Tab-separated table of C-alpha atoms in Angstrom:
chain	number	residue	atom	x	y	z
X	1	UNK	CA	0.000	0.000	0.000
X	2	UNK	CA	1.304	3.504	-1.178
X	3	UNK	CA	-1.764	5.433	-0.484
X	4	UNK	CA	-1.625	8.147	1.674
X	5	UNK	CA	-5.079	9.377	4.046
X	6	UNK	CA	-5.404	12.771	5.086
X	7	UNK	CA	-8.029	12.512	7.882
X	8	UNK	CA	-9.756	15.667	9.050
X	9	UNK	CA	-10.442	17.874	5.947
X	10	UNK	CA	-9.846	20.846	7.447
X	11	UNK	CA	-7.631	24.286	6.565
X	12	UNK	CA	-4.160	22.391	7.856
X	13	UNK	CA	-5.466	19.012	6.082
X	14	UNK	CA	-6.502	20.881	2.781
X	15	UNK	CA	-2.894	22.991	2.792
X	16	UNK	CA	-0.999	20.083	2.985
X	17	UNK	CA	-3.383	18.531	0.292
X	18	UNK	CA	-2.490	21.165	-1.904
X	19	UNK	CA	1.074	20.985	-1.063
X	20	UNK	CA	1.363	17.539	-1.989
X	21	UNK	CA	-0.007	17.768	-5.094
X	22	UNK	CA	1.990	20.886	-6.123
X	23	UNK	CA	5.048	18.552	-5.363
X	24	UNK	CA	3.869	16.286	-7.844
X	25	UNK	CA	2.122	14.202	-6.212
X	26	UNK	CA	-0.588	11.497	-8.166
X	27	UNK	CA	-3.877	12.826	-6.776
X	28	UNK	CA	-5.197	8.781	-7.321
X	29	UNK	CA	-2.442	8.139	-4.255
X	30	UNK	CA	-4.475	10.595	-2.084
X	31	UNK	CA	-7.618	10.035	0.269
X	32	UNK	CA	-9.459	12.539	1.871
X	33	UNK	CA	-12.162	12.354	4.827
X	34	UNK	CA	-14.102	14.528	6.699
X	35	UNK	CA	-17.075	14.576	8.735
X	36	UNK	CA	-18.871	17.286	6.548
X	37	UNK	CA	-19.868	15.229	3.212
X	38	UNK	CA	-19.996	18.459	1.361
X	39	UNK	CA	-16.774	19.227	2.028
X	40	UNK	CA	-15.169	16.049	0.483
X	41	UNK	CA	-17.515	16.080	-2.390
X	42	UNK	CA	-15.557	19.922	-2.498
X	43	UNK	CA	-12.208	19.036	-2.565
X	44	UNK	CA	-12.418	15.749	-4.887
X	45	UNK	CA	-14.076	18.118	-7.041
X	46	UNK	CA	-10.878	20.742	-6.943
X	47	UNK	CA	-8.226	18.571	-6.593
X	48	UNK	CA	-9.252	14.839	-8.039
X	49	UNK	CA	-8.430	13.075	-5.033
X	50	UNK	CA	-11.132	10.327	-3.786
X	51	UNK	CA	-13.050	10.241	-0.496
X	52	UNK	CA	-14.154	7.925	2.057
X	53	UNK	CA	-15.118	7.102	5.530
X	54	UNK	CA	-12.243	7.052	7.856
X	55	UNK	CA	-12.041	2.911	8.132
X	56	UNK	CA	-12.133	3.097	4.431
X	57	UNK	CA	-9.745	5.443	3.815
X	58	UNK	CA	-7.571	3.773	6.647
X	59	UNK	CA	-7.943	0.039	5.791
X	60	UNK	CA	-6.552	1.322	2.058
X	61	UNK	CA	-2.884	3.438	3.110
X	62	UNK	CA	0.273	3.314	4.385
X	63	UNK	CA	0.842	6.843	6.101
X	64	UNK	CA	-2.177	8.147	7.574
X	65	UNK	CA	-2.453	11.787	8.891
X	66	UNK	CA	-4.717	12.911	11.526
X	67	UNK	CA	-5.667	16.463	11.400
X	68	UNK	CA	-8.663	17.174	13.740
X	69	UNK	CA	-9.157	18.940	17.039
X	70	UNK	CA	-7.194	17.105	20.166
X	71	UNK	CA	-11.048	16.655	21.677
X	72	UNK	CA	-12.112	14.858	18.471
X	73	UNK	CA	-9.041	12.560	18.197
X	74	UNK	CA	-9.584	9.537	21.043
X	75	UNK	CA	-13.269	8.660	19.071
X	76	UNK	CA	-10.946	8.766	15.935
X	77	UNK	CA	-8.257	6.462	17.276
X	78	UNK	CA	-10.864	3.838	18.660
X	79	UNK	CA	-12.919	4.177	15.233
X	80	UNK	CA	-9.544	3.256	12.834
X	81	UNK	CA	-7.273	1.161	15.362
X	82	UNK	CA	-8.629	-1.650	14.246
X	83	UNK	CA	-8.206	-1.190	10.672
X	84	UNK	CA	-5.110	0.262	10.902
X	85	UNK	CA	-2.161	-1.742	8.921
X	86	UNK	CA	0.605	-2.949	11.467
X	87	UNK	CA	3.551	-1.443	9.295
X	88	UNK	CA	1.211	1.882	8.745
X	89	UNK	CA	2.395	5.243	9.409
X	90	UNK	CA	0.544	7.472	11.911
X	91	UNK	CA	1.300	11.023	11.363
X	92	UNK	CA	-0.581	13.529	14.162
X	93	UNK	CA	-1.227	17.070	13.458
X	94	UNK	CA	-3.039	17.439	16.735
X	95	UNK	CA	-1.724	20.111	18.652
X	96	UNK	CA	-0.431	19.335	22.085
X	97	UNK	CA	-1.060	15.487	21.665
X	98	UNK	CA	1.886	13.133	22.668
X	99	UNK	CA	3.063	10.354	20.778
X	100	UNK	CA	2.812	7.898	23.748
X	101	UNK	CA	-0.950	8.860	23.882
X	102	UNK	CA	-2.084	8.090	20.486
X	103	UNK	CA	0.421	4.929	20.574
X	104	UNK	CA	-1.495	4.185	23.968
X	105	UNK	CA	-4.721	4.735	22.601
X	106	UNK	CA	-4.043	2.741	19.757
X	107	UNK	CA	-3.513	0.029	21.922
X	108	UNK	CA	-0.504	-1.821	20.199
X	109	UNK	CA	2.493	-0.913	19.105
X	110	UNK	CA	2.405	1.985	15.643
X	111	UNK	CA	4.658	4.374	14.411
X	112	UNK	CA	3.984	7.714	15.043
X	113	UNK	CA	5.057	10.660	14.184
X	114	UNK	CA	3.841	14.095	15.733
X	115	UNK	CA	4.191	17.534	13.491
X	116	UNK	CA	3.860	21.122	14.845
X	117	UNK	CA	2.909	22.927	11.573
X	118	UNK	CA	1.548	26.412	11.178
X	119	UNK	CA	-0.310	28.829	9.059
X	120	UNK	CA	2.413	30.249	6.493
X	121	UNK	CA	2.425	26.520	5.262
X	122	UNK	CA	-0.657	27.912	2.873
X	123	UNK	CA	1.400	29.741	0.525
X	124	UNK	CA	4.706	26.794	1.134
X	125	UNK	CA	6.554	28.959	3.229
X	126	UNK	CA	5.447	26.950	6.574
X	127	UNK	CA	7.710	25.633	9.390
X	128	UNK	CA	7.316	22.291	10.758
X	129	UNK	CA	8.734	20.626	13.349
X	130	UNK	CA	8.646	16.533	13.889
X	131	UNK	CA	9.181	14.154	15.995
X	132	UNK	CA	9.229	10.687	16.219
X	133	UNK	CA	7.652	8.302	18.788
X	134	UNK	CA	8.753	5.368	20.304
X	135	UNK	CA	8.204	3.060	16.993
X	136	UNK	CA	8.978	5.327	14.301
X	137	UNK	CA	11.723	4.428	12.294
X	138	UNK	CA	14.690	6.735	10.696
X	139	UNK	CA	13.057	5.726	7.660
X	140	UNK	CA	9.780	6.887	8.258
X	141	UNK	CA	10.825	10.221	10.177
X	142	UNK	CA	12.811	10.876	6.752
X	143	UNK	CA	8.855	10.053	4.902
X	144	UNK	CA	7.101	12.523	7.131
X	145	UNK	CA	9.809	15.472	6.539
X	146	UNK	CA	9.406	15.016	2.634
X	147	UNK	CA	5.652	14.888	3.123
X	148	UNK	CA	6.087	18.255	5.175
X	149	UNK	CA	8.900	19.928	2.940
X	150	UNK	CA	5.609	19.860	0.011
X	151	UNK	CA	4.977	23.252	2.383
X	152	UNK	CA	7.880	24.789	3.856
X	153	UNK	CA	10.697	24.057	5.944
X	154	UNK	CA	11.041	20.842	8.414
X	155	UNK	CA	13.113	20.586	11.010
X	156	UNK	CA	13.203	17.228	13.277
X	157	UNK	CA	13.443	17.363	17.040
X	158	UNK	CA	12.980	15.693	20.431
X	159	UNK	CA	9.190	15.388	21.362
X	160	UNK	CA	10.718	17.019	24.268
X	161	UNK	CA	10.670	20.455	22.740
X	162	UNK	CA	7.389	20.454	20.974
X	163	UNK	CA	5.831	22.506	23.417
X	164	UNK	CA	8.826	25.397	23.084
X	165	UNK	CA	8.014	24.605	19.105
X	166	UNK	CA	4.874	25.266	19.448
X	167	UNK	CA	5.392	28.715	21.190
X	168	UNK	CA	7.650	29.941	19.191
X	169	UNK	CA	6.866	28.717	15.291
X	170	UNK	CA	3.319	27.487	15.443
X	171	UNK	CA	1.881	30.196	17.182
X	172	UNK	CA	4.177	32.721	16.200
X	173	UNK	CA	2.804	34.037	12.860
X	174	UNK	CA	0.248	35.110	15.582
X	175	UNK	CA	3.121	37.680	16.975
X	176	UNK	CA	4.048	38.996	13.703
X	177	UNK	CA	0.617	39.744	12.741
X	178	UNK	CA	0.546	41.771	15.768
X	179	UNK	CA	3.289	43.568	15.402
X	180	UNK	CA	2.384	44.262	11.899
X	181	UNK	CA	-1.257	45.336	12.763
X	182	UNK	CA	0.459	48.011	15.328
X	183	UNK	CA	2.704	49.375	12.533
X	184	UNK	CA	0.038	50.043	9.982
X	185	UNK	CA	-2.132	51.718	12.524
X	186	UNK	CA	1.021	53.779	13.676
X	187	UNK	CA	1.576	55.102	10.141
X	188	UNK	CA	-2.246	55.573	10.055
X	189	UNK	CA	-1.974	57.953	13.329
X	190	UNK	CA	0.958	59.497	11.517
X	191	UNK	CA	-1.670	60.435	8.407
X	192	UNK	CA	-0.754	57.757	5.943
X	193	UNK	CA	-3.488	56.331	3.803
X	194	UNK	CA	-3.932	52.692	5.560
X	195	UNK	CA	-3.870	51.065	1.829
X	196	UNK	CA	-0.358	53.083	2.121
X	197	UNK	CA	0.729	52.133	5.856
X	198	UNK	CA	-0.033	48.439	4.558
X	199	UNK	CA	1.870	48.072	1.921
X	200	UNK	CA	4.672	50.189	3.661
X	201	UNK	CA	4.787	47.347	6.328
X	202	UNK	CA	3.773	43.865	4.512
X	203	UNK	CA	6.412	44.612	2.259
X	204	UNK	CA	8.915	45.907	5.055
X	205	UNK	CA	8.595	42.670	7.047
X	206	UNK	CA	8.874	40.779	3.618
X	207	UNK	CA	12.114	42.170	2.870
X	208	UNK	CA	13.318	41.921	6.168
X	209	UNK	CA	12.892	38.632	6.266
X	210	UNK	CA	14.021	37.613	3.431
X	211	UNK	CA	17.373	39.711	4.068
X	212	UNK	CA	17.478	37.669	7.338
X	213	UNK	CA	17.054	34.181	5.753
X	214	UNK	CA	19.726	35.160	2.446
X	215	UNK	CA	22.504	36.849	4.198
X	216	UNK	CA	22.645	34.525	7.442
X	217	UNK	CA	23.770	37.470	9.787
X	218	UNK	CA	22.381	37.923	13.355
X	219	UNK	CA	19.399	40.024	13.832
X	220	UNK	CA	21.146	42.005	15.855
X	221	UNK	CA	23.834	43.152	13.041
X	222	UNK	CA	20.644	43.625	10.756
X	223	UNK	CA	19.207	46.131	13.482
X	224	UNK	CA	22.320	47.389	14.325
X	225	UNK	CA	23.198	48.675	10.219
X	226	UNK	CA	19.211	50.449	10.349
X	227	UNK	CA	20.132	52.105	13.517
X	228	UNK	CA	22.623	55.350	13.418
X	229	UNK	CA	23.516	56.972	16.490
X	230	UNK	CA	20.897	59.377	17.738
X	231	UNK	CA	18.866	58.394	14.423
X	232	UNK	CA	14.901	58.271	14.010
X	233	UNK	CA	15.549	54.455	14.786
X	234	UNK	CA	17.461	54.438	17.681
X	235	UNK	CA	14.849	56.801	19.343
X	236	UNK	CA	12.208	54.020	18.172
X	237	UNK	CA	14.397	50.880	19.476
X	238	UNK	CA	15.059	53.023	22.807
X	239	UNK	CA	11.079	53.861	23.155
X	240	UNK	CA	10.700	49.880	22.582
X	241	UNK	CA	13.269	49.423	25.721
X	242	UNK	CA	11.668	51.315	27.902
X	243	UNK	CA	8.157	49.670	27.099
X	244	UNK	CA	9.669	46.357	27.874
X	245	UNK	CA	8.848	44.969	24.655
X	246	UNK	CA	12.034	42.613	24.410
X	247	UNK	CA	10.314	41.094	27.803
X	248	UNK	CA	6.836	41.195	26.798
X	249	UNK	CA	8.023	39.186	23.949
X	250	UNK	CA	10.031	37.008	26.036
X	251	UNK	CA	6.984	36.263	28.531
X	252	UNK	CA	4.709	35.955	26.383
X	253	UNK	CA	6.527	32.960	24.530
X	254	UNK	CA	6.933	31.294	27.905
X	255	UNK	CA	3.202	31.638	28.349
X	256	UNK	CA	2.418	29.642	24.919
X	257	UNK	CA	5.521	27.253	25.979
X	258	UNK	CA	3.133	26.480	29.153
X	259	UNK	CA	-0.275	26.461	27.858
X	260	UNK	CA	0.921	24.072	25.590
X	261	UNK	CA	2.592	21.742	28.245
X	262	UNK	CA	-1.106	21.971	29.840
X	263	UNK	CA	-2.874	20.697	26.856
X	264	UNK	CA	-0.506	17.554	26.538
X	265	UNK	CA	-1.027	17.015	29.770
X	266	UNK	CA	3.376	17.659	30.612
């Protein structure tokens, strides 16, 4: 069995959908299910995949991935276990879910492999993180980061550090928005058209980014060549100091870092 099921039809299940096929993958090699009929019938329509019911669907691949909401996913687990193939593949894209609990819930030994994705994914410039439980192979960790690469970026880590993951690159686009909503209504209070003040900042923390990622300096050398001494920035960075936005930052991301260890019960 080659067949891959994406279970859980949702906007993470549909990006990586997309992603897949973009990377060439044969749409006849893809299953789809979701609890809303309408939205298979949807997505075979746009994409030519076929859909099932979950044991369906399960009984017929190799890798499956779960992408529904943590509260949905022990009904899930007791509806497939026992269709599920003993060499198959369990990928999770259930936040906060451990390995050990879907292997337990299983009830026999599976390989598993748990993914922190996030949203930037949708246009294939997502980071993902993975991790491999305690029956996942080498072999199938290196599966699960080409499935995830169809999307972004992959990185593979201890399940240990899924939590910090999740604080920092799966809810972070969260933090950038913010930041970015605060600088187009700055340049709004400073009279700027706000179709102006947008494009002044989408494009700024583009660039910036991308000047991050290509020349592989430190952030702070990138800040540091923006700021002159007693320059407009350096009264902006020094306004930021004095707000305590470096620490807002910092305890903030240590307040995702724990919610998360809540949910997965660390």
């Amino acid at each position: 069995m080659s067949r891959l099921a994406i279970l859980g039809a949702g906007v993470m299940g549909e990006t990586l959908l997309a992603g897949l096929l973009r990377a060439d993958w044969d749409a006849a090699d893809i299953v789809v299910t979701d609890r809303r009929p309408e939205r298979c019938t949807e997505l075979v329509e746009r994409y030519g995949v076929s859909a099932a019911d979950n044991a369906t669907a399960v009984g017929e691949a190799s890798t499956v991935v779960v992408v529904v909401k943590p509260q949905d996913l022990g009904d899930l687990l007791a509806e497939i276990g026992p269709v599920l193939a003993e060499d198959a593949l369990v990928v999770s894209l259930c936040a906060g879910v451990t390995t050990a609990s879907i292997e337990q819930q299983i009830g026999r030994p599976v390989a598993v492999v748990r993914v922190m994705p996030n949203t930037p994914a949708q246009v294939d410039e997502g980071m993902a993180a993975i991790s491999g439980g305690a029956h996942a192979s080498t072999e199938q960790l290196a599966h699960v980061h080409s499935l995830l690469s169809a999307t972004g970026r992959v990185v593979t880590v201890p399940e240990k550090y899924q939590d910090a993951v999740t604080a920092i690159s799966g809810s972070g686009p969260a933090y950038l928005f913010y930041v970015v909503e605060s600088m187009i209504e700055g340049g709004v209070q400073l009279g700027l058209p706000r179709d102006v003040s947008t494009e002044l900042v989408v494009q700024t923390m583009f660039g910036s980014a991308h000047l991050l990622r290509e020349t592989g300096r430190h952030p702070t050398e990138l800040r540091e060549m923006v700021t002159s001494p007693g320059g407009t920035t350096a009264a902006a960075v020094r306004t930021l100091e004095s707000h305590g936005v470096r620490a807002a930052f910092m305890a903030a991301i240590e307040s995702a870092r724990d919610r998360s260890r809540l949910l997965s019960g660390g």
